[in-house]
mmCIF file of C-alpha atoms in Angstrom:
data_model
loop_
_atom_site.group_PDB
_atom_site.id
_atom_site.type_symbol
_atom_site.label_atom_id
_atom_site.label_comp_id
_atom_site.label_asym_id
_atom_site.label_seq_id
_atom_site.Cartn_x
_atom_site.Cartn_y
_atom_site.Cartn_z
ATOM 1 C CA UNK A 1 43.005 -17.012 1.570
ATOM 2 C CA UNK A 2 43.519 -13.568 0.074
ATOM 3 C CA UNK A 3 42.129 -14.869 -3.216
ATOM 4 C CA UNK A 4 38.994 -16.122 -1.455
ATOM 5 C CA UNK A 5 38.537 -12.767 0.230
ATOM 6 C CA UNK A 6 38.929 -10.931 -3.062
ATOM 7 C CA UNK A 7 36.429 -13.213 -4.750
ATOM 8 C CA UNK A 8 34.014 -12.684 -1.867
ATOM 9 C CA UNK A 9 34.399 -8.907 -2.122
ATOM 10 C CA UNK A 10 33.858 -8.997 -5.882
ATOM 11 C CA UNK A 11 30.720 -11.070 -5.405
ATOM 12 C CA UNK A 12 29.327 -8.607 -2.890
ATOM 13 C CA UNK A 13 30.112 -5.549 -5.003
ATOM 14 C CA UNK A 14 28.616 -6.979 -8.193
ATOM 15 C CA UNK A 15 25.111 -6.229 -6.909
ATOM 16 C CA UNK A 16 25.487 -3.486 -4.301
ATOM 17 C CA UNK A 17 21.812 -2.510 -4.245
ATOM 18 C CA UNK A 18 20.422 -5.953 -3.517
ATOM 19 C CA UNK A 19 23.103 -7.286 -1.179
ATOM 20 C CA UNK A 20 22.406 -4.920 1.684
ATOM 21 C CA UNK A 21 20.550 -5.827 4.831
ATOM 22 C CA UNK A 22 17.097 -5.048 3.449
ATOM 23 C CA UNK A 23 16.775 -7.112 0.295
ATOM 24 C CA UNK A 24 13.067 -6.721 -0.377
ATOM 25 C CA UNK A 25 11.983 -3.882 -2.654
ATOM 26 C CA UNK A 26 8.238 -4.494 -2.186
ATOM 27 C CA UNK A 27 6.992 -5.820 1.132
ATOM 28 C CA UNK A 28 4.642 -8.773 1.402
ATOM 29 C CA UNK A 29 1.711 -6.423 1.988
ATOM 30 C CA UNK A 30 2.588 -4.331 -1.075
ATOM 31 C CA UNK A 31 4.425 -1.316 0.333
ATOM 32 C CA UNK A 32 7.486 0.030 -1.449
ATOM 33 C CA UNK A 33 10.741 0.260 0.516
ATOM 34 C CA UNK A 34 12.483 2.599 -1.933
ATOM 35 C CA UNK A 35 13.735 5.896 -0.526
ATOM 36 C CA UNK A 36 14.271 9.119 -2.446
ATOM 37 C CA UNK A 37 17.422 10.981 -1.455
ATOM 38 C CA UNK A 38 18.758 14.264 -2.803
ATOM 39 C CA UNK A 39 15.684 15.157 -4.876
ATOM 40 C CA UNK A 40 15.354 18.884 -5.576
ATOM 41 C CA UNK A 41 11.995 20.556 -5.055
ATOM 42 C CA UNK A 42 10.682 17.680 -2.957
ATOM 43 C CA UNK A 43 8.897 19.959 -0.473
ATOM 44 C CA UNK A 44 7.210 21.930 -3.257
ATOM 45 C CA UNK A 45 6.054 18.699 -4.883
ATOM 46 C CA UNK A 46 4.434 17.657 -1.610
ATOM 47 C CA UNK A 47 2.599 20.982 -1.320
ATOM 48 C CA UNK A 48 1.263 20.659 -4.857
ATOM 49 C CA UNK A 49 -0.100 17.218 -4.037
ATOM 50 C CA UNK A 50 -1.467 17.960 -0.574
ATOM 51 C CA UNK A 51 -4.641 15.988 -1.267
ATOM 52 C CA UNK A 52 -2.689 12.899 -2.270
ATOM 53 C CA UNK A 53 -0.489 13.232 0.818
ATOM 54 C CA UNK A 54 -3.582 13.277 3.030
ATOM 55 C CA UNK A 55 -5.005 10.209 1.305
ATOM 56 C CA UNK A 56 -1.786 8.253 1.839
ATOM 57 C CA UNK A 57 -1.385 9.413 5.428
ATOM 58 C CA UNK A 58 -2.173 7.059 8.286
ATOM 59 C CA UNK A 59 -5.352 7.785 10.237
ATOM 60 C CA UNK A 60 -3.563 8.842 13.418
ATOM 61 C CA UNK A 61 -1.496 11.434 11.561
ATOM 62 C CA UNK A 62 -4.510 12.567 9.582
ATOM 63 C CA UNK A 63 -6.473 13.149 12.788
ATOM 64 C CA UNK A 64 -3.523 15.073 14.222
ATOM 65 C CA UNK A 65 -3.272 17.285 11.114
ATOM 66 C CA UNK A 66 -7.005 18.029 11.099
ATOM 67 C CA UNK A 67 -7.115 18.789 14.830
ATOM 68 C CA UNK A 68 -4.084 21.046 14.525
ATOM 69 C CA UNK A 69 -5.608 22.884 11.554
ATOM 70 C CA UNK A 70 -8.728 23.747 13.576
ATOM 71 C CA UNK A 71 -6.739 24.879 16.604
ATOM 72 C CA UNK A 72 -4.434 27.008 14.458
ATOM 73 C CA UNK A 73 -7.457 28.555 12.716
ATOM 74 C CA UNK A 74 -9.012 29.467 16.065
ATOM 75 C CA UNK A 75 -5.739 30.862 17.403
ATOM 76 C CA UNK A 76 -5.072 33.002 14.327
ATOM 77 C CA UNK A 77 -8.471 34.658 14.475
ATOM 78 C CA UNK A 78 -8.255 34.949 18.266
ATOM 79 C CA UNK A 79 -5.134 37.055 17.724
ATOM 80 C CA UNK A 80 -6.951 39.131 15.096
ATOM 81 C CA UNK A 81 -9.939 39.731 17.409
ATOM 82 C CA UNK A 82 -7.585 40.664 20.218
ATOM 83 C CA UNK A 83 -5.681 43.090 17.963
ATOM 84 C CA UNK A 84 -8.971 44.622 16.825
ATOM 85 C CA UNK A 85 -10.036 45.152 20.440
ATOM 86 C CA UNK A 86 -6.640 46.655 21.254
ATOM 87 C CA UNK A 87 -6.724 49.039 18.279
ATOM 88 C CA UNK A 88 -10.274 50.062 19.070
ATOM 89 C CA UNK A 89 -9.438 50.689 22.742
ATOM 90 C CA UNK A 90 -11.870 48.100 24.077
ATOM 91 C CA UNK A 91 -9.508 46.263 26.429
ATOM 92 C CA UNK A 92 -9.332 48.933 29.146
ATOM 93 C CA UNK A 93 -12.961 49.975 29.057
ATOM 94 C CA UNK A 94 -15.818 49.029 31.330
ATOM 95 C CA UNK A 95 -18.016 47.188 28.844
ATOM 96 C CA UNK A 96 -21.064 47.583 31.097
ATOM 97 C CA UNK A 97 -20.734 51.386 31.118
ATOM 98 C CA UNK A 98 -18.787 52.493 28.020
ATOM 99 C CA UNK A 99 -18.378 56.184 27.096
ATOM 100 C CA UNK A 100 -21.151 57.665 25.014
ATOM 101 C CA UNK A 101 -18.806 58.531 22.130
ATOM 102 C CA UNK A 102 -17.184 55.046 21.935
ATOM 103 C CA UNK A 103 -18.403 52.019 19.956
ATOM 104 C CA UNK A 104 -17.266 48.631 21.262
ATOM 105 C CA UNK A 105 -16.515 46.265 18.356
ATOM 106 C CA UNK A 106 -17.011 43.029 20.303
ATOM 107 C CA UNK A 107 -18.724 43.074 23.640
ATOM 108 C CA UNK A 108 -16.698 41.753 26.628
ATOM 109 C CA UNK A 109 -13.450 40.964 24.804
ATOM 110 C CA UNK A 110 -11.100 42.180 27.546
ATOM 111 C CA UNK A 111 -8.369 39.520 27.314
ATOM 112 C CA UNK A 112 -6.824 37.038 24.907
ATOM 113 C CA UNK A 113 -8.763 34.210 26.562
ATOM 114 C CA UNK A 114 -12.007 36.017 25.818
ATOM 115 C CA UNK A 115 -10.855 36.598 22.226
ATOM 116 C CA UNK A 116 -10.103 32.880 21.772
ATOM 117 C CA UNK A 117 -13.509 31.979 23.212
ATOM 118 C CA UNK A 118 -15.191 34.383 20.786
ATOM 119 C CA UNK A 119 -13.213 32.944 17.850
ATOM 120 C CA UNK A 120 -14.313 29.443 18.857
ATOM 121 C CA UNK A 121 -17.966 30.477 19.138
ATOM 122 C CA UNK A 122 -17.846 32.172 15.738
ATOM 123 C CA UNK A 123 -16.267 29.205 13.957
ATOM 124 C CA UNK A 124 -18.533 26.545 15.479
ATOM 125 C CA UNK A 125 -21.683 28.737 15.304
ATOM 126 C CA UNK A 126 -22.453 27.878 18.924
ATOM 127 C CA UNK A 127 -24.452 31.056 19.390
ATOM 128 C CA UNK A 128 -23.301 34.271 20.962
ATOM 129 C CA UNK A 129 -24.007 34.854 24.646
ATOM 130 C CA UNK A 130 -22.617 37.898 26.396
ATOM 131 C CA UNK A 131 -19.927 38.346 23.694
ATOM 132 C CA UNK A 132 -21.224 39.559 20.335
ATOM 133 C CA UNK A 133 -20.006 41.859 17.533
ATOM 134 C CA UNK A 134 -21.456 45.300 17.172
ATOM 135 C CA UNK A 135 -23.238 46.223 13.963
ATOM 136 C CA UNK A 136 -21.807 49.735 14.212
ATOM 137 C CA UNK A 137 -18.183 48.484 13.901
ATOM 138 C CA UNK A 138 -17.375 47.779 10.216
ATOM 139 C CA UNK A 139 -14.003 46.193 11.065
ATOM 140 C CA UNK A 140 -15.685 43.586 13.280
ATOM 141 C CA UNK A 141 -18.247 42.723 10.593
ATOM 142 C CA UNK A 142 -15.522 42.331 7.952
ATOM 143 C CA UNK A 143 -13.379 40.142 10.185
ATOM 144 C CA UNK A 144 -16.422 38.059 11.091
ATOM 145 C CA UNK A 145 -17.226 37.460 7.408
ATOM 146 C CA UNK A 146 -13.628 36.456 6.627
ATOM 147 C CA UNK A 147 -13.517 33.968 9.497
ATOM 148 C CA UNK A 148 -16.822 32.405 8.523
ATOM 149 C CA UNK A 149 -15.820 31.972 4.852
ATOM 150 C CA UNK A 150 -12.404 30.489 5.665
ATOM 151 C CA UNK A 151 -13.916 28.296 8.362
ATOM 152 C CA UNK A 152 -16.511 26.873 5.980
ATOM 153 C CA UNK A 153 -13.802 26.155 3.408
ATOM 154 C CA UNK A 154 -11.708 24.357 6.036
ATOM 155 C CA UNK A 155 -14.660 22.272 7.211
ATOM 156 C CA UNK A 156 -15.613 21.343 3.633
ATOM 157 C CA UNK A 157 -12.040 20.280 2.876
ATOM 158 C CA UNK A 158 -11.761 18.160 6.012
ATOM 159 C CA UNK A 159 -15.173 16.544 5.496
ATOM 160 C CA UNK A 160 -14.319 15.690 1.892
ATOM 161 C CA UNK A 161 -10.963 14.238 2.939
ATOM 162 C CA UNK A 162 -12.608 12.008 5.528
ATOM 163 C CA UNK A 163 -15.221 10.724 3.081
ATOM 164 C CA UNK A 164 -12.642 10.137 0.339
ATOM 165 C CA UNK A 165 -10.283 8.287 2.690
ATOM 166 C CA UNK A 166 -13.050 6.049 4.020
ATOM 167 C CA UNK A 167 -14.458 5.246 0.566
ATOM 168 C CA UNK A 168 -11.187 4.824 -1.353
ATOM 169 C CA UNK A 169 -10.698 1.465 -3.141
ATOM 170 C CA UNK A 170 -7.463 0.829 -1.243
ATOM 171 C CA UNK A 171 -9.487 -0.309 1.760
ATOM 172 C CA UNK A 172 -11.146 -3.014 -0.336
ATOM 173 C CA UNK A 173 -7.755 -4.252 -1.493
ATOM 174 C CA UNK A 174 -6.848 -5.202 2.077
ATOM 175 C CA UNK A 175 -9.233 -8.153 1.792
ATOM 176 C CA UNK A 176 -7.104 -9.641 -1.031
ATOM 177 C CA UNK A 177 -4.542 -12.100 0.280
ATOM 178 C CA UNK A 178 -1.596 -13.792 -1.427
ATOM 179 C CA UNK A 179 0.121 -16.957 -0.274
ATOM 180 C CA UNK A 180 3.305 -16.357 1.699
ATOM 181 C CA UNK A 181 5.273 -18.658 -0.608
ATOM 182 C CA UNK A 182 5.207 -19.663 -4.263
ATOM 183 C CA UNK A 183 5.811 -23.262 -5.309
ATOM 184 C CA UNK A 184 7.397 -25.035 -8.263
ATOM 185 C CA UNK A 185 5.522 -28.208 -9.106
ATOM 186 C CA UNK A 186 5.006 -30.547 -12.058
ATOM 187 C CA UNK A 187 1.735 -30.954 -13.895
ATOM 188 C CA UNK A 188 1.516 -33.315 -16.853
ATOM 189 C CA UNK A 189 5.295 -33.629 -16.741
ATOM 190 C CA UNK A 190 5.920 -29.875 -17.053
ATOM 191 C CA UNK A 191 7.289 -27.570 -14.337
ATOM 192 C CA UNK A 192 5.161 -24.629 -13.255
ATOM 193 C CA UNK A 193 5.641 -21.758 -10.842
ATOM 194 C CA UNK A 194 2.417 -21.239 -8.902
ATOM 195 C CA UNK A 195 0.955 -18.886 -6.326
ATOM 196 C CA UNK A 196 -2.541 -18.462 -4.899
ATOM 197 C CA UNK A 197 -4.650 -15.406 -4.173
ATOM 198 C CA UNK A 198 -7.851 -15.246 -2.128
ATOM 199 C CA UNK A 199 -10.703 -12.803 -1.684
ATOM 200 C CA UNK A 200 -11.443 -12.919 2.045
ATOM 201 C CA UNK A 201 -14.764 -11.086 1.732
ATOM 202 C CA UNK A 202 -18.000 -12.593 0.505
ATOM 203 C CA UNK A 203 -18.603 -9.806 -2.022
ATOM 204 C CA UNK A 204 -17.021 -10.771 -5.360
ATOM 205 C CA UNK A 205 -14.499 -8.788 -7.396
ATOM 206 C CA UNK A 206 -14.813 -8.438 -11.151
ATOM 207 C CA UNK A 207 -12.364 -8.266 -14.080
ATOM 208 C CA UNK A 208 -9.355 -9.538 -12.142
ATOM 209 C CA UNK A 209 -6.031 -9.036 -13.925
ATOM 210 C CA UNK A 210 -2.617 -10.314 -12.873
ATOM 211 C CA UNK A 211 0.744 -8.947 -13.986
ATOM 212 C CA UNK A 212 4.206 -9.819 -12.712
ATOM 213 C CA UNK A 213 7.594 -8.118 -12.992
ATOM 214 C CA UNK A 214 10.919 -9.796 -12.302
ATOM 215 C CA UNK A 215 13.483 -7.373 -10.854
ATOM 216 C CA UNK A 216 17.179 -8.176 -11.226
ATOM 217 C CA UNK A 217 20.152 -5.968 -10.489
ATOM 218 C CA UNK A 218 22.845 -5.736 -13.109
ATOM 219 C CA UNK A 219 26.529 -5.162 -12.438
ATOM 220 C CA UNK A 220 26.193 -1.456 -13.288
ATOM 221 C CA UNK A 221 23.712 -1.004 -10.446
ATOM 222 C CA UNK A 222 20.650 -0.735 -12.695
ATOM 223 C CA UNK A 223 17.491 -2.685 -11.918
ATOM 224 C CA UNK A 224 16.382 -4.717 -14.922
ATOM 225 C CA UNK A 225 12.675 -5.444 -15.296
ATOM 226 C CA UNK A 226 11.292 -8.489 -17.072
ATOM 227 C CA UNK A 227 7.629 -9.274 -17.589
ATOM 228 C CA UNK A 228 6.513 -12.711 -16.389
ATOM 229 C CA UNK A 229 3.305 -14.185 -17.806
ATOM 230 C CA UNK A 230 0.878 -15.954 -15.491
ATOM 231 C CA UNK A 231 -2.326 -17.630 -16.570
ATOM 232 C CA UNK A 232 -5.376 -19.004 -14.798
ATOM 233 C CA UNK A 233 -6.396 -22.545 -15.805
ATOM 234 C CA UNK A 234 -7.717 -22.422 -19.380
ATOM 235 C CA UNK A 235 -8.943 -18.814 -19.337
ATOM 236 C CA UNK A 236 -7.522 -17.075 -22.409
ATOM 237 C CA UNK A 237 -9.120 -13.640 -22.051
ATOM 238 C CA UNK A 238 -6.355 -12.335 -19.761
ATOM 239 C CA UNK A 239 -8.710 -11.563 -16.891
ATOM 240 C CA UNK A 240 -10.909 -13.478 -14.476
ATOM 241 C CA UNK A 241 -14.492 -12.173 -14.636
ATOM 242 C CA UNK A 242 -15.498 -13.414 -11.179
ATOM 243 C CA UNK A 243 -13.307 -13.590 -8.067
ATOM 244 C CA UNK A 244 -14.921 -15.048 -4.967
ATOM 245 C CA UNK A 245 -12.968 -18.262 -4.261
ATOM 246 C CA UNK A 246 -9.157 -18.675 -4.158
ATOM 247 C CA UNK A 247 -7.438 -18.607 -7.546
ATOM 248 C CA UNK A 248 -4.214 -20.369 -8.529
ATOM 249 C CA UNK A 249 -2.036 -18.726 -11.159
ATOM 250 C CA UNK A 250 0.571 -20.624 -13.185
ATOM 251 C CA UNK A 251 3.752 -19.746 -15.027
ATOM 252 C CA UNK A 252 5.218 -22.390 -17.307
ATOM 253 C CA UNK A 253 8.969 -22.709 -16.776
ATOM 254 C CA UNK A 254 10.231 -23.118 -20.333
ATOM 255 C CA UNK A 255 13.756 -22.460 -21.668
ATOM 256 C CA UNK A 256 12.646 -18.957 -22.688
ATOM 257 C CA UNK A 257 11.411 -18.172 -19.178
ATOM 258 C CA UNK A 258 13.752 -15.861 -17.221
ATOM 259 C CA UNK A 259 12.925 -17.812 -14.085
ATOM 260 C CA UNK A 260 14.227 -21.057 -15.596
ATOM 261 C CA UNK A 261 17.624 -19.481 -16.192
ATOM 262 C CA UNK A 262 17.732 -18.121 -12.648
ATOM 263 C CA UNK A 263 16.771 -21.412 -11.011
ATOM 264 C CA UNK A 264 19.430 -23.281 -12.977
ATOM 265 C CA UNK A 265 22.310 -21.029 -11.891
ATOM 266 C CA UNK A 266 24.811 -22.608 -9.574
ATOM 267 C CA UNK A 267 25.815 -19.339 -7.906
ATOM 268 C CA UNK A 268 23.486 -17.543 -5.557
ATOM 269 C CA UNK A 269 21.618 -14.814 -7.412
ATOM 270 C CA UNK A 270 19.140 -12.472 -5.872
ATOM 271 C CA UNK A 271 15.938 -11.502 -7.658
ATOM 272 C CA UNK A 272 12.491 -10.347 -6.692
ATOM 273 C CA UNK A 273 9.231 -11.319 -8.356
ATOM 274 C CA UNK A 274 6.569 -8.651 -7.791
ATOM 275 C CA UNK A 275 2.934 -9.581 -8.403
ATOM 276 C CA UNK A 276 0.274 -6.956 -9.210
ATOM 277 C CA UNK A 277 -3.438 -7.737 -8.982
ATOM 278 C CA UNK A 278 -6.071 -5.295 -10.264
ATOM 279 C CA UNK A 279 -9.793 -5.832 -9.806
ATOM 280 C CA UNK A 280 -13.071 -3.922 -10.022
ATOM 281 C CA UNK A 281 -15.427 -3.685 -7.075
ATOM 282 C CA UNK A 282 -18.875 -4.963 -7.924
ATOM 283 C CA UNK A 283 -20.783 -2.410 -5.845
ATOM 284 C CA UNK A 284 -18.966 0.791 -6.812
ATOM 285 C CA UNK A 285 -17.182 -0.052 -10.063
ATOM 286 C CA UNK A 286 -13.921 1.349 -8.675
ATOM 287 C CA UNK A 287 -10.552 -0.216 -9.408
ATOM 288 C CA UNK A 288 -8.449 -1.574 -6.551
ATOM 289 C CA UNK A 289 -4.932 -3.004 -6.643
ATOM 290 C CA UNK A 290 -2.982 -5.337 -4.401
ATOM 291 C CA UNK A 291 0.733 -6.155 -4.569
ATOM 292 C CA UNK A 292 3.137 -8.657 -3.091
ATOM 293 C CA UNK A 293 6.586 -10.035 -3.865
ATOM 294 C CA UNK A 294 8.483 -13.307 -3.714
ATOM 295 C CA UNK A 295 12.195 -13.711 -3.032
ATOM 296 C CA UNK A 296 14.187 -16.809 -4.042
ATOM 297 C CA UNK A 297 13.936 -18.102 -0.468
ATOM 298 C CA UNK A 298 10.126 -17.952 -0.761
ATOM 299 C CA UNK A 299 9.937 -20.163 -3.850
ATOM 300 C CA UNK A 300 9.595 -23.770 -2.698
ATOM 301 C CA UNK A 301 10.743 -26.506 -5.077
ATOM 302 C CA UNK A 302 8.783 -29.742 -5.425
ATOM 303 C CA UNK A 303 5.818 -28.539 -3.416
ATOM 304 C CA UNK A 304 2.156 -28.068 -4.159
ATOM 305 C CA UNK A 305 -0.568 -26.165 -2.371
ATOM 306 C CA UNK A 306 -2.993 -27.923 -0.065
ATOM 307 C CA UNK A 307 -6.619 -28.010 -1.171
ATOM 308 C CA UNK A 308 -8.708 -25.098 0.101
ATOM 309 C CA UNK A 309 -12.038 -26.006 -1.510
ATOM 310 C CA UNK A 310 -14.230 -28.649 0.077
ATOM 311 C CA UNK A 311 -17.899 -29.608 0.219
ATOM 312 C CA UNK A 312 -20.090 -29.552 3.270
ATOM 313 C CA UNK A 313 -22.604 -32.205 4.218
ATOM 314 C CA UNK A 314 -25.228 -30.252 2.256
ATOM 315 C CA UNK A 315 -23.078 -30.253 -0.865
ATOM 316 C CA UNK A 316 -22.138 -26.573 -0.584
ATOM 317 C CA UNK A 317 -18.627 -25.352 -1.364
ATOM 318 C CA UNK A 318 -16.515 -24.352 1.620
ATOM 319 C CA UNK A 319 -13.232 -22.443 1.614
ATOM 320 C CA UNK A 320 -10.785 -23.682 4.240
ATOM 321 C CA UNK A 321 -8.520 -20.671 4.723
ATOM 322 C CA UNK A 322 -6.480 -22.550 7.322
ATOM 323 C CA UNK A 323 -5.014 -24.486 4.365
ATOM 324 C CA UNK A 324 -4.346 -21.414 2.255
ATOM 325 C CA UNK A 325 -0.627 -21.093 3.065
ATOM 326 C CA UNK A 326 0.015 -24.807 3.544
ATOM 327 C CA UNK A 327 2.175 -26.626 1.034
ATOM 328 C CA UNK A 328 2.663 -30.356 0.518
ATOM 329 C CA UNK A 329 6.080 -31.676 -0.537
ATOM 330 C CA UNK A 330 6.302 -33.788 -3.671
ATOM 331 C CA UNK A 331 9.071 -36.252 -4.404
ATOM 332 C CA UNK A 332 10.848 -35.760 -7.726
ATOM 333 C CA UNK A 333 10.362 -39.428 -8.545
ATOM 334 C CA UNK A 334 6.617 -38.939 -8.572
ATOM 335 C CA UNK A 335 6.877 -36.208 -11.161
ATOM 336 C CA UNK A 336 9.349 -38.225 -13.224
ATOM 337 C CA UNK A 337 6.854 -41.000 -13.942
ATOM 338 C CA UNK A 338 4.903 -38.910 -16.433
ATOM 339 C CA UNK A 339 7.762 -37.745 -18.633
ATOM 340 C CA UNK A 340 10.392 -40.120 -20.101
ATOM 341 C CA UNK A 341 12.845 -37.529 -21.490
ATOM 342 C CA UNK A 342 14.437 -35.187 -18.952
ATOM 343 C CA UNK A 343 17.387 -32.907 -18.484
ATOM 344 C CA UNK A 344 18.856 -32.805 -14.973
ATOM 345 C CA UNK A 345 19.528 -29.348 -13.544
ATOM 346 C CA UNK A 346 21.007 -28.564 -10.169
ATOM 347 C CA UNK A 347 19.167 -25.878 -8.233
ATOM 348 C CA UNK A 348 20.683 -23.511 -5.727
ATOM 349 C CA UNK A 349 18.510 -20.923 -4.000
ATOM 350 C CA UNK A 350 20.253 -18.308 -1.882
ATOM 351 C CA UNK A 351 23.440 -20.378 -2.145
ATOM 352 C CA UNK A 352 21.879 -23.485 -0.633
ATOM 353 C CA UNK A 353 21.787 -26.773 -2.498
ATOM 354 C CA UNK A 354 18.305 -28.108 -3.272
ATOM 355 C CA UNK A 355 17.089 -31.289 -4.947
ATOM 356 C CA UNK A 356 17.974 -31.741 -8.596
ATOM 357 C CA UNK A 357 15.404 -29.942 -10.725
ATOM 358 C CA UNK A 358 14.477 -31.837 -13.892
ATOM 359 C CA UNK A 359 12.749 -30.204 -16.828
ATOM 360 C CA UNK A 360 11.061 -32.436 -19.375
ATOM 361 C CA UNK A 361 11.758 -31.891 -23.043
ATOM 362 C CA UNK A 362 8.114 -31.096 -23.576
ATOM 363 C CA UNK A 363 8.457 -28.385 -20.934
ATOM 364 C CA UNK A 364 11.563 -26.984 -22.570
ATOM 365 C CA UNK A 365 9.993 -26.319 -25.936
ATOM 366 C CA UNK A 366 7.276 -23.915 -26.771
#
């Protein structure tokens, strides 16, 4: 029993980063779960990239930051107007009947509330009513000019941030959808790993490129990255020029494929396959990117995707998105009929026994 416990502890400690509660490094919707701890100068780095921080910020926090920046701006200059009135001796005077030898800098600023109201009127250019600066007070004119310049800069920055956040390509990427699971199926007697991606908007995307990285943790705690090649039908250019209907990408599981070695291991072994899709928007020419990932438990053996393309009564193509995530099981015997020479391999995913996975000799040679 002690031996079993020691073996279990050794198994858990061999991959400490990927055996914790949260196994996924990239979420299904493409967000990274990595956390940076103990980095020096992190706050300064954020200040240097304030624009990027605003672009990545959620809308509710962005609205809070912008609202707070306006209120703080008004409060700061309200304090300055109040201090100016205090230094000039305007707070205790009767502004309707001031002394002949006294110049009031701002008419009717007799309290901090009045100073805040004047600061608000100045910033928003509402138009002065009873409160207005005197042309004979140079300090008031200088402070007025400073507030107007800084206020215009703040408004320009906030307006630009709103426009940039609304128009950024990341919003277009939300219309790109990956299947929840990948499948391993046989075509022409060869095993292939497949996943589908769909453009849920009617406007097409151009120059679509797919790249995939396989992440594995080594015993020293380092994450090892391996490039996985996916192709689309018989397109050899490396990119799809037109993306409007769902696309199915294939990876041939040959002996040289890292995925073939992982699927043939008897012991449970965690890995993560991260898919990156880059495309160009037709209307703006901007590049957008979408990401997702697949864990071993999300790779379904002996399955194929249900058909999503159909024809209407008028002969037009229709995309049935209700079938997008559906898979159809295939019996190994059906795949065996097309290939006479096979090598039996036992598959275990996440420690659970699956059907025997047979690779044809034609699929094992390049």
